[in-house]
Coordinates of C-alpha atoms in Angstrom, one line a residue:
X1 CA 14.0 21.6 -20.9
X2 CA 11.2 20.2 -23.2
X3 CA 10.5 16.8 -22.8
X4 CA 7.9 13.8 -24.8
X5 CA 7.3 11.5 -22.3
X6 CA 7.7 8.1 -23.8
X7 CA 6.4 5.9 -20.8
X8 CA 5.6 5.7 -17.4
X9 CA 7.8 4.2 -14.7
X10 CA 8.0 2.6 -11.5
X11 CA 6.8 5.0 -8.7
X12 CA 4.9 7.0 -11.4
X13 CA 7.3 8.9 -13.4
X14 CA 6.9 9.7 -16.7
X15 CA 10.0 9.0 -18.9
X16 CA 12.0 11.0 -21.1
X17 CA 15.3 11.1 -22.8
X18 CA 17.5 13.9 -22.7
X19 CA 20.8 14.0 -24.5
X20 CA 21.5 10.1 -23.5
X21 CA 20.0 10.6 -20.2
X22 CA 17.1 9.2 -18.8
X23 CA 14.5 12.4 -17.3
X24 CA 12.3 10.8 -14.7
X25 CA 9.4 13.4 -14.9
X26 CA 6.8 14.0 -12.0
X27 CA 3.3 14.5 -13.1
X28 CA 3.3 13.8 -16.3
X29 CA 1.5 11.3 -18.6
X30 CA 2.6 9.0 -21.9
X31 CA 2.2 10.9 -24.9
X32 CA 2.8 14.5 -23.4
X33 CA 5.2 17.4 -24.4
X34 CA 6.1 19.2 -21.1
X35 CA 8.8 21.8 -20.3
X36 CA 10.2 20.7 -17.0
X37 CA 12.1 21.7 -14.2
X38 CA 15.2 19.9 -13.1
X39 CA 15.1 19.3 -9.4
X40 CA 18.0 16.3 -9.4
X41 CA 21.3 15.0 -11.4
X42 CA 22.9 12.4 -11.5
X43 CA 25.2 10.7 -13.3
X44 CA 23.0 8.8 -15.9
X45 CA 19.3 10.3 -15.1
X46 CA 18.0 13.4 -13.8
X47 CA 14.5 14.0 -11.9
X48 CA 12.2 16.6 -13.0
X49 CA 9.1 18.0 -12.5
X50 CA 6.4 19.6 -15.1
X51 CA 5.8 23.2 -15.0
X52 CA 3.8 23.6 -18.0
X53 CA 2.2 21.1 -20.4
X54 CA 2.7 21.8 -23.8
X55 CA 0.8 19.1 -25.4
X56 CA -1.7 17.5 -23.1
X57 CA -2.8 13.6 -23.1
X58 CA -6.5 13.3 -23.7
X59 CA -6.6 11.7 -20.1
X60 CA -5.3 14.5 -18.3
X61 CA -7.8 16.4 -16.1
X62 CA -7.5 19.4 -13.9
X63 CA -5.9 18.1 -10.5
X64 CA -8.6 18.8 -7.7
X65 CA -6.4 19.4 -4.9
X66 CA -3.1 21.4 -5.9
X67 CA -1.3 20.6 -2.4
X68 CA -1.4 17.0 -3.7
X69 CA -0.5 16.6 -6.6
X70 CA 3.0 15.1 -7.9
X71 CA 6.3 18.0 -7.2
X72 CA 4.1 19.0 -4.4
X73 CA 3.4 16.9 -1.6
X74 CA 2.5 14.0 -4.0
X75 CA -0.1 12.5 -1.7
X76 CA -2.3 12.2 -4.7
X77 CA 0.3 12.4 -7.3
X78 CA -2.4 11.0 -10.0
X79 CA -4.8 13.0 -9.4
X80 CA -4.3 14.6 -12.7
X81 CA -5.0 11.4 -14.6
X82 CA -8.5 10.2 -15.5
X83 CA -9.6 7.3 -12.8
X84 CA -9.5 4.4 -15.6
X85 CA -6.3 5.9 -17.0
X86 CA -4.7 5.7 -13.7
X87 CA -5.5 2.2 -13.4
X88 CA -4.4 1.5 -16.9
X89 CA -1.2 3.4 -16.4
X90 CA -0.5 0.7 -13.2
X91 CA -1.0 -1.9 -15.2
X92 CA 1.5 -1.1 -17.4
X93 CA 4.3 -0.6 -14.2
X94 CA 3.1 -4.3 -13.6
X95 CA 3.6 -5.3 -16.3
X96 CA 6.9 -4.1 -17.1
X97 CA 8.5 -5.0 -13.7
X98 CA 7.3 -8.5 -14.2
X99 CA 9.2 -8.1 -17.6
X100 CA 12.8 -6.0 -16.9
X101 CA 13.0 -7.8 -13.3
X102 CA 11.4 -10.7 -13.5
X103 CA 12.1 -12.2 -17.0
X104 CA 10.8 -12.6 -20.1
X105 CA 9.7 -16.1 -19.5
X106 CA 7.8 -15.2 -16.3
X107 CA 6.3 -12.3 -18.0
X108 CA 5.0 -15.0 -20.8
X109 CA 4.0 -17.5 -18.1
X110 CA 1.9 -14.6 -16.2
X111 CA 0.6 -13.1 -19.6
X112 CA -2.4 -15.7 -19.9
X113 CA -3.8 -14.4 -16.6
X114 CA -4.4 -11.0 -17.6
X115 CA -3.4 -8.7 -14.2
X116 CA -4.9 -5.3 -14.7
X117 CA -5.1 -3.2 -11.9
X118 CA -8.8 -2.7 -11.0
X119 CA -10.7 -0.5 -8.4
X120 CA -12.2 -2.0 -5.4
X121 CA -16.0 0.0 -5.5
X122 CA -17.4 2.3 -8.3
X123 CA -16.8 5.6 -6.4
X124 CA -14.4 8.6 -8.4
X125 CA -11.7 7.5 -5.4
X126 CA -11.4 10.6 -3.4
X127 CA -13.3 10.2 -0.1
X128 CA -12.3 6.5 0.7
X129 CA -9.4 6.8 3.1
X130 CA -10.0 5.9 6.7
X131 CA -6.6 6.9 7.7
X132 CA -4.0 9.6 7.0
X133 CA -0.5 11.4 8.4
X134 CA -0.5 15.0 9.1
X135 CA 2.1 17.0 10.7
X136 CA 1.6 19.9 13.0
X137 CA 2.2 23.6 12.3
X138 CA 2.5 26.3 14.3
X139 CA -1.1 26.8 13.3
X140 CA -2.9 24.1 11.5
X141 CA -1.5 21.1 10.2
X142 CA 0.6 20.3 6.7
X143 CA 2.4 17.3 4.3
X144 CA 6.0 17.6 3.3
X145 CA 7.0 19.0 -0.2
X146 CA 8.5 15.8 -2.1
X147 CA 12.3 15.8 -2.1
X148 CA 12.5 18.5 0.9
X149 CA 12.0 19.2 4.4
X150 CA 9.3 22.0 3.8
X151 CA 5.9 21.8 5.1
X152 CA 2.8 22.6 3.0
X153 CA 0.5 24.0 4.5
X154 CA -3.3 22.0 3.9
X155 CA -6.7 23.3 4.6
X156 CA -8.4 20.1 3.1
X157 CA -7.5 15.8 2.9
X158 CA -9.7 15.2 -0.2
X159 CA -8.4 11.3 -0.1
X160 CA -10.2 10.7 3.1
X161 CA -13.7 9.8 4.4
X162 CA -15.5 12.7 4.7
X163 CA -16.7 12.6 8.2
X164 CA -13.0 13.3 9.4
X165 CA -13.8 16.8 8.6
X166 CA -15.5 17.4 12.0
X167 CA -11.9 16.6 14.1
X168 CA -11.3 20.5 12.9
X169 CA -7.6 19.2 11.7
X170 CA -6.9 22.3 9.3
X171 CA -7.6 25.6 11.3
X172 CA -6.3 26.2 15.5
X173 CA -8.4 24.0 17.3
X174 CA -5.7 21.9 17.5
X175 CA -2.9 24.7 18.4
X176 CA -1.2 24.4 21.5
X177 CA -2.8 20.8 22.2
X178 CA -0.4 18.7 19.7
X179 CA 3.3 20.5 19.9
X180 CA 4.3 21.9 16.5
X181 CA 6.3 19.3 14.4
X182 CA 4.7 16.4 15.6
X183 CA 3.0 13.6 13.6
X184 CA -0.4 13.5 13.7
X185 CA -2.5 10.1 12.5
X186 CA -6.1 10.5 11.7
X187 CA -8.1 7.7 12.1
X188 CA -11.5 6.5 10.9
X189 CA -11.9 3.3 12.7
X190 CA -15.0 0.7 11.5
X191 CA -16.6 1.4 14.6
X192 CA -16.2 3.8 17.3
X193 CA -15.3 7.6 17.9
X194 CA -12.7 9.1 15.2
X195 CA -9.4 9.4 16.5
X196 CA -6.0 11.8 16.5
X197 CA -3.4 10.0 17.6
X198 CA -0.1 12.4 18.2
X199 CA 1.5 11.0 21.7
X200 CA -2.0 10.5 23.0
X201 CA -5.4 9.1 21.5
X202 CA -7.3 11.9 21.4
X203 CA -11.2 12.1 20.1
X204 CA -11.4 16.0 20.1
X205 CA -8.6 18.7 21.3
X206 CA -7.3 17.7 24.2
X207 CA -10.1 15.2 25.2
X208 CA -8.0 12.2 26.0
X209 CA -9.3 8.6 25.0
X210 CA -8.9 4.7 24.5
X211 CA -5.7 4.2 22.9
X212 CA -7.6 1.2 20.8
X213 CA -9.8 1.0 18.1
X214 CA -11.9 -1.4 16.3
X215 CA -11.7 -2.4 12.9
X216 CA -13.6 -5.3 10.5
X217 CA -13.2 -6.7 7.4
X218 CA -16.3 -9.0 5.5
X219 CA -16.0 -11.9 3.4
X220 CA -19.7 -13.0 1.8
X221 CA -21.3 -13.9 5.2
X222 CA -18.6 -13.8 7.4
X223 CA -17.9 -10.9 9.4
X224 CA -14.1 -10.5 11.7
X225 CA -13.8 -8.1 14.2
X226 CA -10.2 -6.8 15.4
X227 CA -8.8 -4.3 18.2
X228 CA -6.2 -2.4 17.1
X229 CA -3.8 0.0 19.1
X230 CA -4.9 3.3 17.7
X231 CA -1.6 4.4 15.7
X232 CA -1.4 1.1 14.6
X233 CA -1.1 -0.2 11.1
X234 CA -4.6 -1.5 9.0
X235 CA -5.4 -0.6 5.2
X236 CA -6.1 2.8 4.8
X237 CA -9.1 2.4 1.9
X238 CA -12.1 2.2 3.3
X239 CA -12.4 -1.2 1.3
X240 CA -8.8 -2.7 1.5
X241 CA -9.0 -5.1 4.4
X242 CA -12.0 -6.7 3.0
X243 CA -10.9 -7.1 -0.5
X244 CA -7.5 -8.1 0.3
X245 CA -9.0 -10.7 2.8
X246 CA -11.2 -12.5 0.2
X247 CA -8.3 -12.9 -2.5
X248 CA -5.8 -13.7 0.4
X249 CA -8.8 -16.8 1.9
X250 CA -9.0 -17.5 -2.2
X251 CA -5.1 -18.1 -2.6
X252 CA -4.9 -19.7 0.3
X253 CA -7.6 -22.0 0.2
X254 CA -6.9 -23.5 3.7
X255 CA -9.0 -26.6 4.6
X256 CA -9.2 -28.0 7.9
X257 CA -7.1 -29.5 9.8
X258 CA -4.1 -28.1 7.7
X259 CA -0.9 -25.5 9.2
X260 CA -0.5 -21.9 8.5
X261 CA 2.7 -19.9 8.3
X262 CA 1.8 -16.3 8.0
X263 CA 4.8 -13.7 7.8
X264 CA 4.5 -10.3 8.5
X265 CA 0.9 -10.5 10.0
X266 CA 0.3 -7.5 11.6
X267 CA -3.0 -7.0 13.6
X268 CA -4.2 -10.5 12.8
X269 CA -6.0 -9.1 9.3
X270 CA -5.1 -12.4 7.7
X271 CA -4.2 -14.5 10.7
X272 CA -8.0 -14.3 12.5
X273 CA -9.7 -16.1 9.1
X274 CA -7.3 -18.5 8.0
X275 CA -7.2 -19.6 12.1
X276 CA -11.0 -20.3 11.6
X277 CA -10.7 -21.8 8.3
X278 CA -8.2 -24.5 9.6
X279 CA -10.2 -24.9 13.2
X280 CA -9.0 -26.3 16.4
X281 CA -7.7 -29.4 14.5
X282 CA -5.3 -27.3 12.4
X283 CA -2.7 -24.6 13.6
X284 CA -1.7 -21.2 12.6
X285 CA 2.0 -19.5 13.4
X286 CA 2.3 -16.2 12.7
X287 CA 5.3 -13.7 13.0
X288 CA 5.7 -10.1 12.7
X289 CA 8.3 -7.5 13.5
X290 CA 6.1 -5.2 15.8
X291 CA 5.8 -6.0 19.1
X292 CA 2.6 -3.7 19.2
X293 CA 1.6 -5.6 16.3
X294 CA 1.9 -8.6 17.8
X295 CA 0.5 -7.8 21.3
X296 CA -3.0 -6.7 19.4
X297 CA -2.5 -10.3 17.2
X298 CA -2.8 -12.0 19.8
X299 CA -5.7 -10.2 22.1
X300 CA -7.5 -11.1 18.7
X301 CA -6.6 -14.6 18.3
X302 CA -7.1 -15.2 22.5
X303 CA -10.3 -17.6 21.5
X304 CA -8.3 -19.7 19.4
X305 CA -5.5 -21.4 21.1
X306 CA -4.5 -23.3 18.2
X307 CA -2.9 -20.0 16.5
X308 CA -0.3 -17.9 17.8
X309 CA 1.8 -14.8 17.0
X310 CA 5.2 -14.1 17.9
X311 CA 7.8 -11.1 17.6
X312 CA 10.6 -12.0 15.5
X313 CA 13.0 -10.0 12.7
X314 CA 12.0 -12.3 9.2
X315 CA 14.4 -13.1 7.2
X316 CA 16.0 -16.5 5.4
X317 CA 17.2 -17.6 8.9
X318 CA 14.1 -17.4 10.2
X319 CA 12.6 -19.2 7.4
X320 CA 14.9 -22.0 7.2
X321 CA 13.4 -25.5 8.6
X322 CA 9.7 -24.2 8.8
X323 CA 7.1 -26.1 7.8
X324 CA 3.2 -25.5 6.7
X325 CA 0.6 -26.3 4.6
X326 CA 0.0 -23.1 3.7
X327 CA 2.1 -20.3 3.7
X328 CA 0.6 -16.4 3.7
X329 CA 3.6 -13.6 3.6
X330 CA 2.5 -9.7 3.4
X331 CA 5.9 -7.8 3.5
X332 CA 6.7 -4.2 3.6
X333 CA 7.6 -1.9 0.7
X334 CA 11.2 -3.8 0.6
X335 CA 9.4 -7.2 0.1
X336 CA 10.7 -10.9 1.1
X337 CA 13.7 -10.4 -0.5
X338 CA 15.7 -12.9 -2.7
X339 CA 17.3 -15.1 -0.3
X340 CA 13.9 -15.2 2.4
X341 CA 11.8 -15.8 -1.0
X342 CA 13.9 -18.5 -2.2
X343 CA 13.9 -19.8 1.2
X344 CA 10.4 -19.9 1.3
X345 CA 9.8 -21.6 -2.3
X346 CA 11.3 -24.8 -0.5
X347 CA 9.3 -24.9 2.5
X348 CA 7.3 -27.3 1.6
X349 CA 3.9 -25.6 1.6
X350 CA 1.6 -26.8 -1.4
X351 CA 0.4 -22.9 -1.2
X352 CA 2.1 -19.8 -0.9
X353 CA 0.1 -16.2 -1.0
X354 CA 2.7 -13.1 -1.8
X355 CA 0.6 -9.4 -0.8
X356 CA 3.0 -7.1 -1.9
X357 CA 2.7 -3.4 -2.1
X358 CA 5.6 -2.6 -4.3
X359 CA 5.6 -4.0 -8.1
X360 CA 9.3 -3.8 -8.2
X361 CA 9.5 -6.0 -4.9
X362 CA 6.8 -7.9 -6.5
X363 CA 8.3 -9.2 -9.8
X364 CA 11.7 -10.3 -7.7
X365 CA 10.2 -12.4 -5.1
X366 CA 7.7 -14.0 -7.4
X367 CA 10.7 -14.9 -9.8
X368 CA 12.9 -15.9 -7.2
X369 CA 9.9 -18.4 -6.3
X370 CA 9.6 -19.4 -9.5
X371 CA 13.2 -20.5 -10.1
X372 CA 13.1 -22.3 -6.9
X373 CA 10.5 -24.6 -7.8
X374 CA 6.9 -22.4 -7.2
X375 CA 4.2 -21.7 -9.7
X376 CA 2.2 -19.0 -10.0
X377 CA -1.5 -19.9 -10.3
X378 CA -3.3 -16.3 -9.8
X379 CA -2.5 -12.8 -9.8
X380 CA -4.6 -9.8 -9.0
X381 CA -3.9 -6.2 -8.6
X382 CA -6.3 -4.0 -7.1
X383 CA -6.3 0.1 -7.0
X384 CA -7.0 0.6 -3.2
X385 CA -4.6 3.6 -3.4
X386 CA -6.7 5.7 -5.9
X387 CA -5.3 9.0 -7.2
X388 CA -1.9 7.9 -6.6
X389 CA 1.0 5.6 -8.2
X390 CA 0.4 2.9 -5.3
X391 CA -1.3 -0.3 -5.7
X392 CA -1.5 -3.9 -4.0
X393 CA -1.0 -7.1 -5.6
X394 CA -1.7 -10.4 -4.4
X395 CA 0.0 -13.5 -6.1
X396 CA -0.8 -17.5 -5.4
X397 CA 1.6 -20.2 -6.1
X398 CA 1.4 -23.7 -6.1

């Protein structure tokens, strides 16, 4: 069918209307006429993708890396979109989920702040990835087609650093040492040898090594160092952790002396700094899911016995009777959730900092603080997913 796409939607669709139907349409942009191909039905939508543009937006460019783009494997599912187009286009998803899921007032009430999604260094955004997922082939390595279980085969990962290249990922070398169908992560760690993780750490085929890594992250003249298990998560742009540490320590602004809760916390990205910033007179409790997670936490936090992280499933129950000064919370896609947000918004804390990787997530658990009580005093967005429909988004409330 032909298709004008009217707007862009949550997860990067284009949308369309079709005979009362909404068309959800992969790789296209506002503005376009495209003739589509139907790859899902339902009920009251359909998915598409485009197989031929018939009018083109002035902001679409030719895709760099076909195995990427959107109806492919959509790792870079942008990447047909000019760079500041990109960013305006996520703006826009932010801006409407904060609208159709979080309310018209708290879309009024955020409107004087001005979120637009901005980059994070003044490169094009290919080249900036320090991790990625591979699976093996029976020779060489390949992503899953979107919607299927077919593999597609790569010969290049234009999204990472480009010292990764000498691991040799995309012709044999690696045949025979990693067993077809297995996930292989690649991993560019701050300091140290490159890594392969796939069952083992490996540094080169079949040349075994440390299964841990080490990672930083700068703000102004402080520098924190972490060790991380080697398949373990961190930010995957090469400037993530750093930027998402400053407006986390600026939301925050813990002062000494004063208690930290910190959900979700991972590797200690968050936990290390805000442990220092409340020193041996303060506290920090963290609490994360992962029991890797946690293990690496705490080897990271061993000088400062005033903050601790423990293994626990989150959730309103865990929430409930809590107590902190400050409270830091960076959830997965699925965010807090209403009842562990609303929860939260009565905890007592005169600061709560929401990192949330999905806007959808985003706009209900900052309204469900909201209508418990919270304010929302700052909100940025930041592109740290370039040349894709992902962003990050980091909200303080008083």
């Amino acid at each position: 069918m032909r298709l004008e796409i009217v707007d862009i939607g949550h997860g990067g669709v284009g949308i369309a209307r079709h005979d009362g139907r909404v068309v959800f349409v992969r790789g296209a942009i506002p503005g376009e006429v495209v003739d589509v191909e139907v790859v899902s039905r339902q009920s009251k939508f359909f998915h598409a993708n485009v197989v031929d543009v018939v009018e083109a937006s002035p902001h679409r460019v030719e895709h760099p890396w076909a195995a990427g783009a959107a109806g492919v494997t959509g790792a870079a599912d942008f990447g047909h979109v000019e760079l500041a187009w990109q960013r305006k286009l996520k703006t826009d998803v932010v801006a409407h989920n904060l609208r159709r899921i979080g309310g018209q007032d708290l879309a009024e009430a955020i409107k004087p702040l001005r979120v637009e999604v901005r980059g994070v260094d003044s490169a094009d955004g290919w080249g900036t990835r320090t991790r990625f997922d591979v699976v093996k082939m029976a020779t060489g390595v390949g992503m899953y087609m979107e919607r299927t279980n077919r593999l597609v085969p790569l010969d290049r990962m234009p999204l990472a650093l480009p010292e990764l290249e000498h691991l040799d990922l995309f012709g044999n070398a690696w045949d025979g040492v990693v067993a077809e169908g297995e996930r292989m992560h690649v991993v560019c760690p701050a300091s140290g040898p490159d890594v392969v993780v796939a069952g083992q750490t490996y540094t080169a085929p079949g040349r075994q090594a440390d299964p841990f890594i080490h990672e930083r992250a700068v703000t102004g003249a402080d520098v924190f160092e972490y060790r991380i298990s080697s398949g373990g998560f961190w930010q995957i742009h090469c400037q993530a952790p750093s930027v998402l540490l400053q407006a986390v320590l600026k939301g925050a602004a813990a002062q000494e002396g004063e208690s930290v809760l910190e959900l979700f916390s991972g590797a200690g990205l968050f936990t290390v700094p805000l442990a220092r910033a409340v020193g041996e007179r303060g506290s920090v409790f963290a609490i994360e899911g992962s029991e890797r997670a946690v293990r690496d936490a705490s080897v990271n936090l061993a000088s400062m016995p005033w903050a601790k992280a423990e293994v626990a499933r989150i959730d309103e129950g865990t929430v409930a009777g809590l107590r902190a000064d400050v409270v830091v919370a960076d959830p997965p896609r699925a965010g807090l959730g209403k009842k562990t947000a609303a929860q939260l918004a009565r905890c007592g804390a005169r600061r709560i900092v929401l990192v949330s990787c999905d806007p959808a997530a985003m706009a209900r658990d900052v309204a469900e603080l909201v209508a418990n009580g919270r304010k929302v005093e700052a909100m940025e967005a930041f592109d740290i997913f370039p040349h894709t429909h992902h962003m990050e988004v980091v909200t303080a409330l008083s």
